Amino acid sequence: MSSNLTLLREDIVRLCERVEGAQTRAYAIPKLTDEYPDMTIADGYAVQSELRRRFIEKGHKLVGWKAGLTSKAKMQQMGVNVPSIGFLTDRMARPESSAISTSDLVHPRVECEVAFVMKSDLQGPGCTAQDVLAATDYVLPAVEIIDSRFSGFKFDLASVIADNGSSARFVGGGRARYVDDLDLKTLGVVMEKNGEIVAMGASAAVMGHPAEAIAMLVNILADMGEILPAGSFVMSGGITEALAVKPGDSIVARFQELGTVSMRFVE
Ligand code: 0L1
Ligand code: MG
């Protein structure tokens, strides 16, 4: 991945500080390519890696990863043509049924995802969906609360990757299940907001099968010289479209075979 780097180390650090400020103090910033129009995907991952390094240095614990932009609908909605990955830390996790504050978020939106918990390390390149299924301990339903820090959702792939794929909060819940007991390709999901159905989908929306998205993530990690360690919590990407939430909203995500995940949003 380093072969396509165009940014100097000092630019990477500068952009990382800009993204970190926007994330930790919840304000919107212009997309990074306004200032660095030649920024590549590799540059985006270099900024993201620096962000991860700084968070870990401050005591945040890496708990896993997320695949993003994994459905055709989402790619079209966002005007990008390849998926992305981002890291997840303990500070982003919220308990099931909890009240989630929006005052420390910019543009919160929710999406329903299948999360995988790994029982063995996975290493690319060449990781396949079969490898992922063999290395999975169990799956569980999750809701990701994404929060693009870019003004008016105007961004490109390099900027989103630098912003850690819009990662902000996540909630796991429902029932943990073994992959052998499920058809992971055809799981239906219904999302309710304030008691009304607002989105629905089937898990095949995620690259044909959610395990394909995890394999893609492992292969991107390999490009960065990293592996997916056993014990990781990994979200495979939105099955439903991302829906904006505000204080007062309550969300219930109902997953076929996996149970429900719920939360409410407060100031
Ligand atoms: O989780 C994701 O699909 C990443 C979305 C990145 C863009 C956005 O903020 O919608
Ligand atoms: Mg997502």
PDB file of C-alpha atoms and ligand atoms in Angstrom:
ATOM      1  CA  MET A   1       0.000   0.000   0.000  1.00  0.00           C
ATOM      2  CA  SER A   2       2.918   2.365   0.734  1.00  0.00           C
ATOM      3  CA  SER A   3       3.850   2.343  -2.998  1.00  0.00           C
ATOM      4  CA  ASN A   4       0.983   4.732  -3.831  1.00  0.00           C
ATOM      5  CA  LEU A   5       1.755   7.200  -1.068  1.00  0.00           C
ATOM      6  CA  THR A   6       1.925  10.807  -2.221  1.00  0.00           C
ATOM      7  CA  LEU A   7       1.797  12.528   1.188  1.00  0.00           C
ATOM      8  CA  LEU A   8       4.916  13.394   3.144  1.00  0.00           C
ATOM      9  CA  ARG A   9       5.085  12.227   6.768  1.00  0.00           C
ATOM     10  CA  GLU A  10       4.465  15.804   7.950  1.00  0.00           C
ATOM     11  CA  ASP A  11       1.278  16.018   5.826  1.00  0.00           C
ATOM     12  CA  ILE A  12       0.041  12.685   7.218  1.00  0.00           C
ATOM     13  CA  VAL A  13       0.520  13.960  10.777  1.00  0.00           C
ATOM     14  CA  ARG A  14      -1.170  17.280   9.944  1.00  0.00           C
ATOM     15  CA  LEU A  15      -4.195  15.604   8.372  1.00  0.00           C
ATOM     16  CA  CYS A  16      -4.396  13.131  11.241  1.00  0.00           C
ATOM     17  CA  GLU A  17      -4.494  16.004  13.744  1.00  0.00           C
ATOM     18  CA  ARG A  18      -7.271  17.617  11.696  1.00  0.00           C
ATOM     19  CA  VAL A  19      -9.354  14.409  11.641  1.00  0.00           C
ATOM     20  CA  GLU A  20      -8.662  13.680  15.312  1.00  0.00           C
ATOM     21  CA  GLY A  21      -9.808  17.194  16.288  1.00  0.00           C
ATOM     22  CA  ALA A  22     -13.037  16.809  14.284  1.00  0.00           C
ATOM     23  CA  GLN A  23     -13.714  13.364  15.790  1.00  0.00           C
ATOM     24  CA  THR A  24     -12.957  14.178  19.405  1.00  0.00           C
ATOM     25  CA  ARG A  25     -14.588  17.633  19.473  1.00  0.00           C
ATOM     26  CA  ALA A  26     -17.433  16.764  17.053  1.00  0.00           C
ATOM     27  CA  TYR A  27     -17.204  19.384  14.339  1.00  0.00           C
ATOM     28  CA  ALA A  28     -17.401  19.166  10.548  1.00  0.00           C
ATOM     29  CA  ILE A  29     -14.370  19.781   8.345  1.00  0.00           C
ATOM     30  CA  PRO A  30     -13.979  20.077   4.552  1.00  0.00           C
ATOM     31  CA  LYS A  31     -12.940  16.895   2.748  1.00  0.00           C
ATOM     32  CA  LEU A  32      -9.179  16.448   2.886  1.00  0.00           C
ATOM     33  CA  THR A  33      -8.793  16.330  -0.905  1.00  0.00           C
ATOM     34  CA  ASP A  34      -9.798  20.012  -1.104  1.00  0.00           C
ATOM     35  CA  GLU A  35      -6.269  20.739   0.119  1.00  0.00           C
ATOM     36  CA  TYR A  36      -4.561  17.571  -1.199  1.00  0.00           C
ATOM     37  CA  PRO A  37      -6.341  16.776  -4.487  1.00  0.00           C
ATOM     38  CA  ASP A  38      -3.865  14.033  -5.387  1.00  0.00           C
ATOM     39  CA  MET A  39      -4.426  12.132  -2.160  1.00  0.00           C
ATOM     40  CA  THR A  40      -4.646   8.375  -2.821  1.00  0.00           C
ATOM     41  CA  ILE A  41      -6.354   5.532  -1.000  1.00  0.00           C
ATOM     42  CA  ALA A  42      -2.922   4.562   0.384  1.00  0.00           C
ATOM     43  CA  ASP A  43      -2.576   8.116   1.751  1.00  0.00           C
ATOM     44  CA  GLY A  44      -6.012   7.756   3.392  1.00  0.00           C
ATOM     45  CA  TYR A  45      -4.908   4.529   5.111  1.00  0.00           C
ATOM     46  CA  ALA A  46      -1.638   6.196   6.200  1.00  0.00           C
ATOM     47  CA  VAL A  47      -3.660   8.929   7.959  1.00  0.00           C
ATOM     48  CA  GLN A  48      -5.992   6.277   9.459  1.00  0.00           C
ATOM     49  CA  SER A  49      -3.003   4.243  10.748  1.00  0.00           C
ATOM     50  CA  GLU A  50      -1.544   7.342  12.377  1.00  0.00           C
ATOM     51  CA  LEU A  51      -4.932   7.997  14.023  1.00  0.00           C
ATOM     52  CA  ARG A  52      -5.005   4.413  15.326  1.00  0.00           C
ATOM     53  CA  ARG A  53      -1.453   4.754  16.648  1.00  0.00           C
ATOM     54  CA  ARG A  54      -2.353   7.973  18.491  1.00  0.00           C
ATOM     55  CA  PHE A  55      -5.556   6.553  20.011  1.00  0.00           C
ATOM     56  CA  ILE A  56      -3.716   3.444  21.226  1.00  0.00           C
ATOM     57  CA  GLU A  57      -0.968   5.645  22.675  1.00  0.00           C
ATOM     58  CA  LYS A  58      -3.718   7.473  24.614  1.00  0.00           C
ATOM     59  CA  GLY A  59      -4.960   4.173  26.097  1.00  0.00           C
ATOM     60  CA  HIS A  60      -7.792   3.252  23.700  1.00  0.00           C
ATOM     61  CA  LYS A  61      -7.909  -0.514  23.075  1.00  0.00           C
ATOM     62  CA  LEU A  62      -8.225  -1.896  19.564  1.00  0.00           C
ATOM     63  CA  VAL A  63     -11.149  -4.368  19.666  1.00  0.00           C
ATOM     64  CA  GLY A  64     -11.633  -5.028  15.974  1.00  0.00           C
ATOM     65  CA  TRP A  65     -12.336  -3.667  12.519  1.00  0.00           C
ATOM     66  CA  LYS A  66     -15.206  -2.720  10.228  1.00  0.00           C
ATOM     67  CA  ALA A  67     -15.750  -3.126   6.539  1.00  0.00           C
ATOM     68  CA  GLY A  68     -17.588  -0.165   5.017  1.00  0.00           C
ATOM     69  CA  LEU A  69     -19.150   0.804   1.717  1.00  0.00           C
ATOM     70  CA  THR A  70     -19.690  -2.890   1.045  1.00  0.00           C
ATOM     71  CA  SER A  71     -23.019  -2.740  -0.797  1.00  0.00           C
ATOM     72  CA  LYS A  72     -23.628  -1.518  -4.340  1.00  0.00           C
ATOM     73  CA  ALA A  73     -26.402   0.761  -3.031  1.00  0.00           C
ATOM     74  CA  LYS A  74     -24.049   2.359  -0.508  1.00  0.00           C
ATOM     75  CA  MET A  75     -21.264   2.821  -3.038  1.00  0.00           C
ATOM     76  CA  GLN A  76     -23.687   4.517  -5.433  1.00  0.00           C
ATOM     77  CA  GLN A  77     -25.129   6.663  -2.634  1.00  0.00           C
ATOM     78  CA  MET A  78     -21.609   7.815  -1.687  1.00  0.00           C
ATOM     79  CA  GLY A  79     -20.169   7.966  -5.213  1.00  0.00           C
ATOM     80  CA  VAL A  80     -17.292   5.545  -4.569  1.00  0.00           C
ATOM     81  CA  ASN A  81     -16.342   2.304  -6.281  1.00  0.00           C
ATOM     82  CA  VAL A  82     -14.435   0.188  -3.735  1.00  0.00           C
ATOM     83  CA  PRO A  83     -15.136  -0.781  -0.119  1.00  0.00           C
ATOM     84  CA  SER A  84     -13.089   0.519   2.794  1.00  0.00           C
ATOM     85  CA  ILE A  85     -12.014  -0.603   6.242  1.00  0.00           C
ATOM     86  CA  GLY A  86     -11.706   1.149   9.589  1.00  0.00           C
ATOM     87  CA  PHE A  87     -10.621   0.215  13.100  1.00  0.00           C
ATOM     88  CA  LEU A  88     -12.837  -0.160  16.195  1.00  0.00           C
ATOM     89  CA  THR A  89     -11.821   0.650  19.757  1.00  0.00           C
ATOM     90  CA  ASP A  90     -13.308   0.017  23.191  1.00  0.00           C
ATOM     91  CA  ARG A  91     -14.301   3.708  23.413  1.00  0.00           C
ATOM     92  CA  MET A  92     -16.686   3.296  20.447  1.00  0.00           C
ATOM     93  CA  ALA A  93     -18.629   0.366  21.954  1.00  0.00           C
ATOM     94  CA  ARG A  94     -22.034   1.047  23.521  1.00  0.00           C
ATOM     95  CA  PRO A  95     -24.195  -1.499  25.404  1.00  0.00           C
ATOM     96  CA  GLU A  96     -27.380  -2.956  23.937  1.00  0.00           C
ATOM     97  CA  SER A  97     -30.524  -0.950  24.871  1.00  0.00           C
ATOM     98  CA  SER A  98     -28.449   2.011  26.017  1.00  0.00           C
ATOM     99  CA  ALA A  99     -28.976   5.754  25.565  1.00  0.00           C
ATOM    100  CA  ILE A 100     -26.400   7.054  23.103  1.00  0.00           C
ATOM    101  CA  SER A 101     -25.398  10.691  23.292  1.00  0.00           C
ATOM    102  CA  THR A 102     -25.403  12.674  20.036  1.00  0.00           C
ATOM    103  CA  SER A 103     -23.769  15.787  21.484  1.00  0.00           C
ATOM    104  CA  ASP A 104     -20.344  14.300  20.751  1.00  0.00           C
ATOM    105  CA  LEU A 105     -21.274  13.323  17.159  1.00  0.00           C
ATOM    106  CA  VAL A 106     -21.571  15.394  13.967  1.00  0.00           C
ATOM    107  CA  HIS A 107     -23.892  13.575  11.517  1.00  0.00           C
ATOM    108  CA  PRO A 108     -24.901  10.312  13.240  1.00  0.00           C
ATOM    109  CA  ARG A 109     -26.540   7.663  11.065  1.00  0.00           C
ATOM    110  CA  VAL A 110     -27.325   4.007  11.803  1.00  0.00           C
ATOM    111  CA  GLU A 111     -26.926   0.858   9.740  1.00  0.00           C
ATOM    112  CA  CYS A 112     -27.662  -2.826  10.431  1.00  0.00           C
ATOM    113  CA  GLU A 113     -24.712  -5.197  10.087  1.00  0.00           C
ATOM    114  CA  VAL A 114     -23.657  -8.779  10.812  1.00  0.00           C
ATOM    115  CA  ALA A 115     -20.654  -8.846  13.165  1.00  0.00           C
ATOM    116  CA  PHE A 116     -18.117 -11.694  13.233  1.00  0.00           C
ATOM    117  CA  VAL A 117     -16.026 -12.691  16.251  1.00  0.00           C
ATOM    118  CA  MET A 118     -12.882 -14.531  15.218  1.00  0.00           C
ATOM    119  CA  LYS A 119     -11.479 -17.658  16.908  1.00  0.00           C
ATOM    120  CA  SER A 120      -8.240 -17.784  14.914  1.00  0.00           C
ATOM    121  CA  ASP A 121      -5.906 -15.276  13.296  1.00  0.00           C
ATOM    122  CA  LEU A 122      -6.505 -14.528   9.632  1.00  0.00           C
ATOM    123  CA  GLN A 123      -3.850 -13.310   7.262  1.00  0.00           C
ATOM    124  CA  GLY A 124      -3.983 -12.167   3.636  1.00  0.00           C
ATOM    125  CA  PRO A 125      -3.288 -11.813   0.797  1.00  0.00           C
ATOM    126  CA  GLY A 126      -5.606 -14.325  -0.816  1.00  0.00           C
ATOM    127  CA  CYS A 127      -7.989 -14.651   2.150  1.00  0.00           C
ATOM    128  CA  THR A 128     -11.354 -16.056   0.982  1.00  0.00           C
ATOM    129  CA  ALA A 129     -14.866 -16.130   2.419  1.00  0.00           C
ATOM    130  CA  GLN A 130     -14.304 -19.848   3.182  1.00  0.00           C
ATOM    131  CA  ASP A 131     -11.190 -18.959   5.213  1.00  0.00           C
ATOM    132  CA  VAL A 132     -13.259 -16.376   7.104  1.00  0.00           C
ATOM    133  CA  LEU A 133     -16.033 -18.846   7.936  1.00  0.00           C
ATOM    134  CA  ALA A 134     -13.488 -21.409   9.158  1.00  0.00           C
ATOM    135  CA  ALA A 135     -11.856 -18.791  11.419  1.00  0.00           C
ATOM    136  CA  THR A 136     -15.144 -17.437  12.847  1.00  0.00           C
ATOM    137  CA  ASP A 137     -16.095 -18.261  16.421  1.00  0.00           C
ATOM    138  CA  TYR A 138     -19.649 -16.861  16.113  1.00  0.00           C
ATOM    139  CA  VAL A 139     -21.662 -14.093  14.497  1.00  0.00           C
ATOM    140  CA  LEU A 140     -24.036 -11.638  16.155  1.00  0.00           C
ATOM    141  CA  PRO A 141     -26.224  -8.766  15.010  1.00  0.00           C
ATOM    142  CA  ALA A 142     -24.921  -5.218  15.321  1.00  0.00           C
ATOM    143  CA  VAL A 143     -25.854  -1.632  14.596  1.00  0.00           C
ATOM    144  CA  GLU A 144     -23.114   0.715  13.513  1.00  0.00           C
ATOM    145  CA  ILE A 145     -23.499   4.413  14.244  1.00  0.00           C
ATOM    146  CA  ILE A 146     -21.417   6.082  11.574  1.00  0.00           C
ATOM    147  CA  ASP A 147     -20.530   9.745  11.733  1.00  0.00           C
ATOM    148  CA  SER A 148     -18.859  11.342   8.751  1.00  0.00           C
ATOM    149  CA  ARG A 149     -16.920  14.348   9.926  1.00  0.00           C
ATOM    150  CA  PHE A 150     -17.040  15.955   6.465  1.00  0.00           C
ATOM    151  CA  SER A 151     -19.241  19.007   5.905  1.00  0.00           C
ATOM    152  CA  GLY A 152     -22.494  18.163   4.120  1.00  0.00           C
ATOM    153  CA  PHE A 153     -21.348  14.528   3.536  1.00  0.00           C
ATOM    154  CA  LYS A 154     -19.122  15.850   0.726  1.00  0.00           C
ATOM    155  CA  PHE A 155     -16.182  13.478   0.525  1.00  0.00           C
ATOM    156  CA  ASP A 156     -14.303  10.960  -1.590  1.00  0.00           C
ATOM    157  CA  LEU A 157     -12.853   7.581  -0.708  1.00  0.00           C
ATOM    158  CA  ALA A 158      -9.405   8.835   0.361  1.00  0.00           C
ATOM    159  CA  SER A 159     -10.984  11.352   2.768  1.00  0.00           C
ATOM    160  CA  VAL A 160     -13.438   8.805   4.239  1.00  0.00           C
ATOM    161  CA  ILE A 161     -10.647   6.282   4.807  1.00  0.00           C
ATOM    162  CA  ALA A 162      -8.555   8.942   6.578  1.00  0.00           C
ATOM    163  CA  ASP A 163     -11.648   9.629   8.769  1.00  0.00           C
ATOM    164  CA  ASN A 164     -11.547   5.934   9.779  1.00  0.00           C
ATOM    165  CA  GLY A 165     -14.450   5.048   7.468  1.00  0.00           C
ATOM    166  CA  SER A 166     -16.775   7.353   9.469  1.00  0.00           C
ATOM    167  CA  SER A 167     -16.511   4.955  12.461  1.00  0.00           C
ATOM    168  CA  ALA A 168     -18.033   6.407  15.610  1.00  0.00           C
ATOM    169  CA  ARG A 169     -20.061   3.984  17.781  1.00  0.00           C
ATOM    170  CA  PHE A 170     -21.277   0.414  17.557  1.00  0.00           C
ATOM    171  CA  VAL A 171     -23.711  -1.799  19.447  1.00  0.00           C
ATOM    172  CA  GLY A 172     -23.725  -5.594  19.376  1.00  0.00           C
ATOM    173  CA  GLY A 173     -26.650  -7.560  20.755  1.00  0.00           C
ATOM    174  CA  GLY A 174     -29.196 -10.217  19.926  1.00  0.00           C
ATOM    175  CA  ARG A 175     -28.093 -13.846  19.878  1.00  0.00           C
ATOM    176  CA  ALA A 176     -24.629 -15.162  19.080  1.00  0.00           C
ATOM    177  CA  ARG A 177     -24.837 -18.011  16.533  1.00  0.00           C
ATOM    178  CA  TYR A 178     -22.393 -20.419  14.903  1.00  0.00           C
ATOM    179  CA  VAL A 179     -21.996 -19.844  11.162  1.00  0.00           C
ATOM    180  CA  ASP A 180     -22.687 -23.524  10.387  1.00  0.00           C
ATOM    181  CA  ASP A 181     -26.204 -23.127  11.806  1.00  0.00           C
ATOM    182  CA  LEU A 182     -27.176 -20.234   9.506  1.00  0.00           C
ATOM    183  CA  ASP A 183     -27.482 -19.293   5.861  1.00  0.00           C
ATOM    184  CA  LEU A 184     -25.543 -16.056   6.257  1.00  0.00           C
ATOM    185  CA  LYS A 185     -26.357 -15.004   2.707  1.00  0.00           C
ATOM    186  CA  THR A 186     -30.112 -14.747   3.105  1.00  0.00           C
ATOM    187  CA  LEU A 187     -30.661 -13.212   6.531  1.00  0.00           C
ATOM    188  CA  GLY A 188     -33.435 -10.639   6.492  1.00  0.00           C
ATOM    189  CA  VAL A 189     -33.196  -7.428   8.537  1.00  0.00           C
ATOM    190  CA  VAL A 190     -35.867  -4.878   9.387  1.00  0.00           C
ATOM    191  CA  MET A 191     -34.993  -1.561  10.987  1.00  0.00           C
ATOM    192  CA  GLU A 192     -37.583   0.385  12.970  1.00  0.00           C
ATOM    193  CA  LYS A 193     -37.270   4.009  13.996  1.00  0.00           C
ATOM    194  CA  ASN A 194     -39.713   5.235  16.639  1.00  0.00           C
ATOM    195  CA  GLY A 195     -41.866   2.160  16.058  1.00  0.00           C
ATOM    196  CA  GLU A 196     -42.087   2.488  12.252  1.00  0.00           C
ATOM    197  CA  ILE A 197     -40.320   0.335   9.694  1.00  0.00           C
ATOM    198  CA  VAL A 198     -37.828   2.598   7.929  1.00  0.00           C
ATOM    199  CA  ALA A 199     -35.464   0.179   6.157  1.00  0.00           C
ATOM    200  CA  MET A 200     -35.148  -3.495   5.318  1.00  0.00           C
ATOM    201  CA  GLY A 201     -32.743  -5.717   3.471  1.00  0.00           C
ATOM    202  CA  ALA A 202     -31.077  -9.099   3.157  1.00  0.00           C
ATOM    203  CA  SER A 203     -27.498  -9.924   4.051  1.00  0.00           C
ATOM    204  CA  ALA A 204     -26.580 -10.719   0.427  1.00  0.00           C
ATOM    205  CA  ALA A 205     -26.561  -6.922  -0.054  1.00  0.00           C
ATOM    206  CA  VAL A 206     -23.089  -7.079   1.513  1.00  0.00           C
ATOM    207  CA  MET A 207     -20.855  -8.174  -1.392  1.00  0.00           C
ATOM    208  CA  GLY A 208     -23.113 -11.189  -2.034  1.00  0.00           C
ATOM    209  CA  HIS A 209     -22.222 -12.682   1.379  1.00  0.00           C
ATOM    210  CA  PRO A 210     -20.980 -10.869   4.531  1.00  0.00           C
ATOM    211  CA  ALA A 211     -17.968 -13.224   4.810  1.00  0.00           C
ATOM    212  CA  GLU A 212     -16.754 -11.805   1.456  1.00  0.00           C
ATOM    213  CA  ALA A 213     -16.514  -8.381   3.098  1.00  0.00           C
ATOM    214  CA  ILE A 214     -14.435  -9.790   5.963  1.00  0.00           C
ATOM    215  CA  ALA A 215     -12.116 -11.508   3.447  1.00  0.00           C
ATOM    216  CA  MET A 216     -11.727  -8.172   1.626  1.00  0.00           C
ATOM    217  CA  LEU A 217     -10.894  -6.522   4.970  1.00  0.00           C
ATOM    218  CA  VAL A 218      -8.228  -9.148   5.757  1.00  0.00           C
ATOM    219  CA  ASN A 219      -6.657  -8.607   2.327  1.00  0.00           C
ATOM    220  CA  ILE A 220      -6.554  -4.822   2.848  1.00  0.00           C
ATOM    221  CA  LEU A 221      -4.944  -5.413   6.263  1.00  0.00           C
ATOM    222  CA  ALA A 222      -2.326  -7.557   4.490  1.00  0.00           C
ATOM    223  CA  ASP A 223      -1.558  -4.609   2.178  1.00  0.00           C
ATOM    224  CA  MET A 224      -0.819  -2.651   5.363  1.00  0.00           C
ATOM    225  CA  GLY A 225       1.365  -5.486   6.720  1.00  0.00           C
ATOM    226  CA  GLU A 226      -1.201  -6.466   9.378  1.00  0.00           C
ATOM    227  CA  ILE A 227      -3.288  -9.499  10.301  1.00  0.00           C
ATOM    228  CA  LEU A 228      -6.754  -9.922  11.798  1.00  0.00           C
ATOM    229  CA  PRO A 229      -6.078 -11.422  15.249  1.00  0.00           C
ATOM    230  CA  ALA A 230      -8.206 -14.055  17.004  1.00  0.00           C
ATOM    231  CA  GLY A 231     -10.749 -12.405  19.308  1.00  0.00           C
ATOM    232  CA  SER A 232     -11.405  -9.494  16.934  1.00  0.00           C
ATOM    233  CA  PHE A 233     -14.958  -8.137  16.606  1.00  0.00           C
ATOM    234  CA  VAL A 234     -15.491  -7.360  12.923  1.00  0.00           C
ATOM    235  CA  MET A 235     -18.477  -5.650  11.324  1.00  0.00           C
ATOM    236  CA  SER A 236     -19.140  -6.666   7.741  1.00  0.00           C
ATOM    237  CA  GLY A 237     -20.930  -3.567   6.392  1.00  0.00           C
ATOM    238  CA  GLY A 238     -24.413  -2.119   6.185  1.00  0.00           C
ATOM    239  CA  ILE A 239     -27.226  -4.373   4.967  1.00  0.00           C
ATOM    240  CA  THR A 240     -29.690  -1.509   5.171  1.00  0.00           C
ATOM    241  CA  GLU A 241     -29.105   2.058   4.045  1.00  0.00           C
ATOM    242  CA  ALA A 242     -27.650   4.469   6.634  1.00  0.00           C
ATOM    243  CA  LEU A 243     -30.417   6.451   8.351  1.00  0.00           C
ATOM    244  CA  ALA A 244     -29.953   9.755  10.142  1.00  0.00           C
ATOM    245  CA  VAL A 245     -30.809   9.813  13.855  1.00  0.00           C
ATOM    246  CA  LYS A 246     -31.348  12.676  16.321  1.00  0.00           C
ATOM    247  CA  PRO A 247     -32.058  13.021  20.045  1.00  0.00           C
ATOM    248  CA  GLY A 248     -35.394  11.396  20.902  1.00  0.00           C
ATOM    249  CA  ASP A 249     -35.120   8.660  18.249  1.00  0.00           C
ATOM    250  CA  SER A 250     -35.232   5.023  19.220  1.00  0.00           C
ATOM    251  CA  ILE A 251     -33.985   2.282  16.920  1.00  0.00           C
ATOM    252  CA  VAL A 252     -34.792  -1.419  16.891  1.00  0.00           C
ATOM    253  CA  ALA A 253     -32.979  -3.615  14.359  1.00  0.00           C
ATOM    254  CA  ARG A 254     -34.638  -7.032  13.932  1.00  0.00           C
ATOM    255  CA  PHE A 255     -32.438  -9.701  12.389  1.00  0.00           C
ATOM    256  CA  GLN A 256     -33.793 -13.024  11.138  1.00  0.00           C
ATOM    257  CA  GLU A 257     -32.244 -15.845  13.260  1.00  0.00           C
ATOM    258  CA  LEU A 258     -30.081 -13.415  15.267  1.00  0.00           C
ATOM    259  CA  GLY A 259     -32.559 -11.447  17.399  1.00  0.00           C
ATOM    260  CA  THR A 260     -32.757  -7.704  17.918  1.00  0.00           C
ATOM    261  CA  VAL A 261     -30.434  -4.826  18.709  1.00  0.00           C
ATOM    262  CA  SER A 262     -31.915  -1.629  20.107  1.00  0.00           C
ATOM    263  CA  MET A 263     -30.799   1.767  21.353  1.00  0.00           C
ATOM    264  CA  ARG A 264     -32.095   5.278  21.810  1.00  0.00           C
ATOM    265  CA  PHE A 265     -30.472   8.597  21.098  1.00  0.00           C
ATOM    266  CA  VAL A 266     -30.279  11.485  23.545  1.00  0.00           C
ATOM    267  CA  GLU A 267     -28.774  15.014  23.521  1.00  0.00           C
TER     268      GLU A 267
HETATM  269  O1  0L1 B   1     -19.706   1.905   7.358  1.00  0.00           O
HETATM  270  C1  0L1 B   1     -19.670   2.357   6.211  1.00  0.00           C
HETATM  271  O2  0L1 B   1     -20.320   1.878   5.269  1.00  0.00           O
HETATM  272  C2  0L1 B   1     -18.752   3.529   5.927  1.00  0.00           C
HETATM  273  C3  0L1 B   1     -19.504   4.690   5.428  1.00  0.00           C
HETATM  274  C4  0L1 B   1     -18.606   5.839   5.064  1.00  0.00           C
HETATM  275  C5  0L1 B   1     -19.331   6.951   4.447  1.00  0.00           C
HETATM  276  C6  0L1 B   1     -20.464   7.496   5.281  1.00  0.00           C
HETATM  277  O3  0L1 B   1     -20.202   8.195   6.257  1.00  0.00           O
HETATM  278  O4  0L1 B   1     -21.606   7.207   4.949  1.00  0.00           O
HETATM  279 MG    MG B   2     -21.010   0.384   8.402  1.00  0.00          MG
END
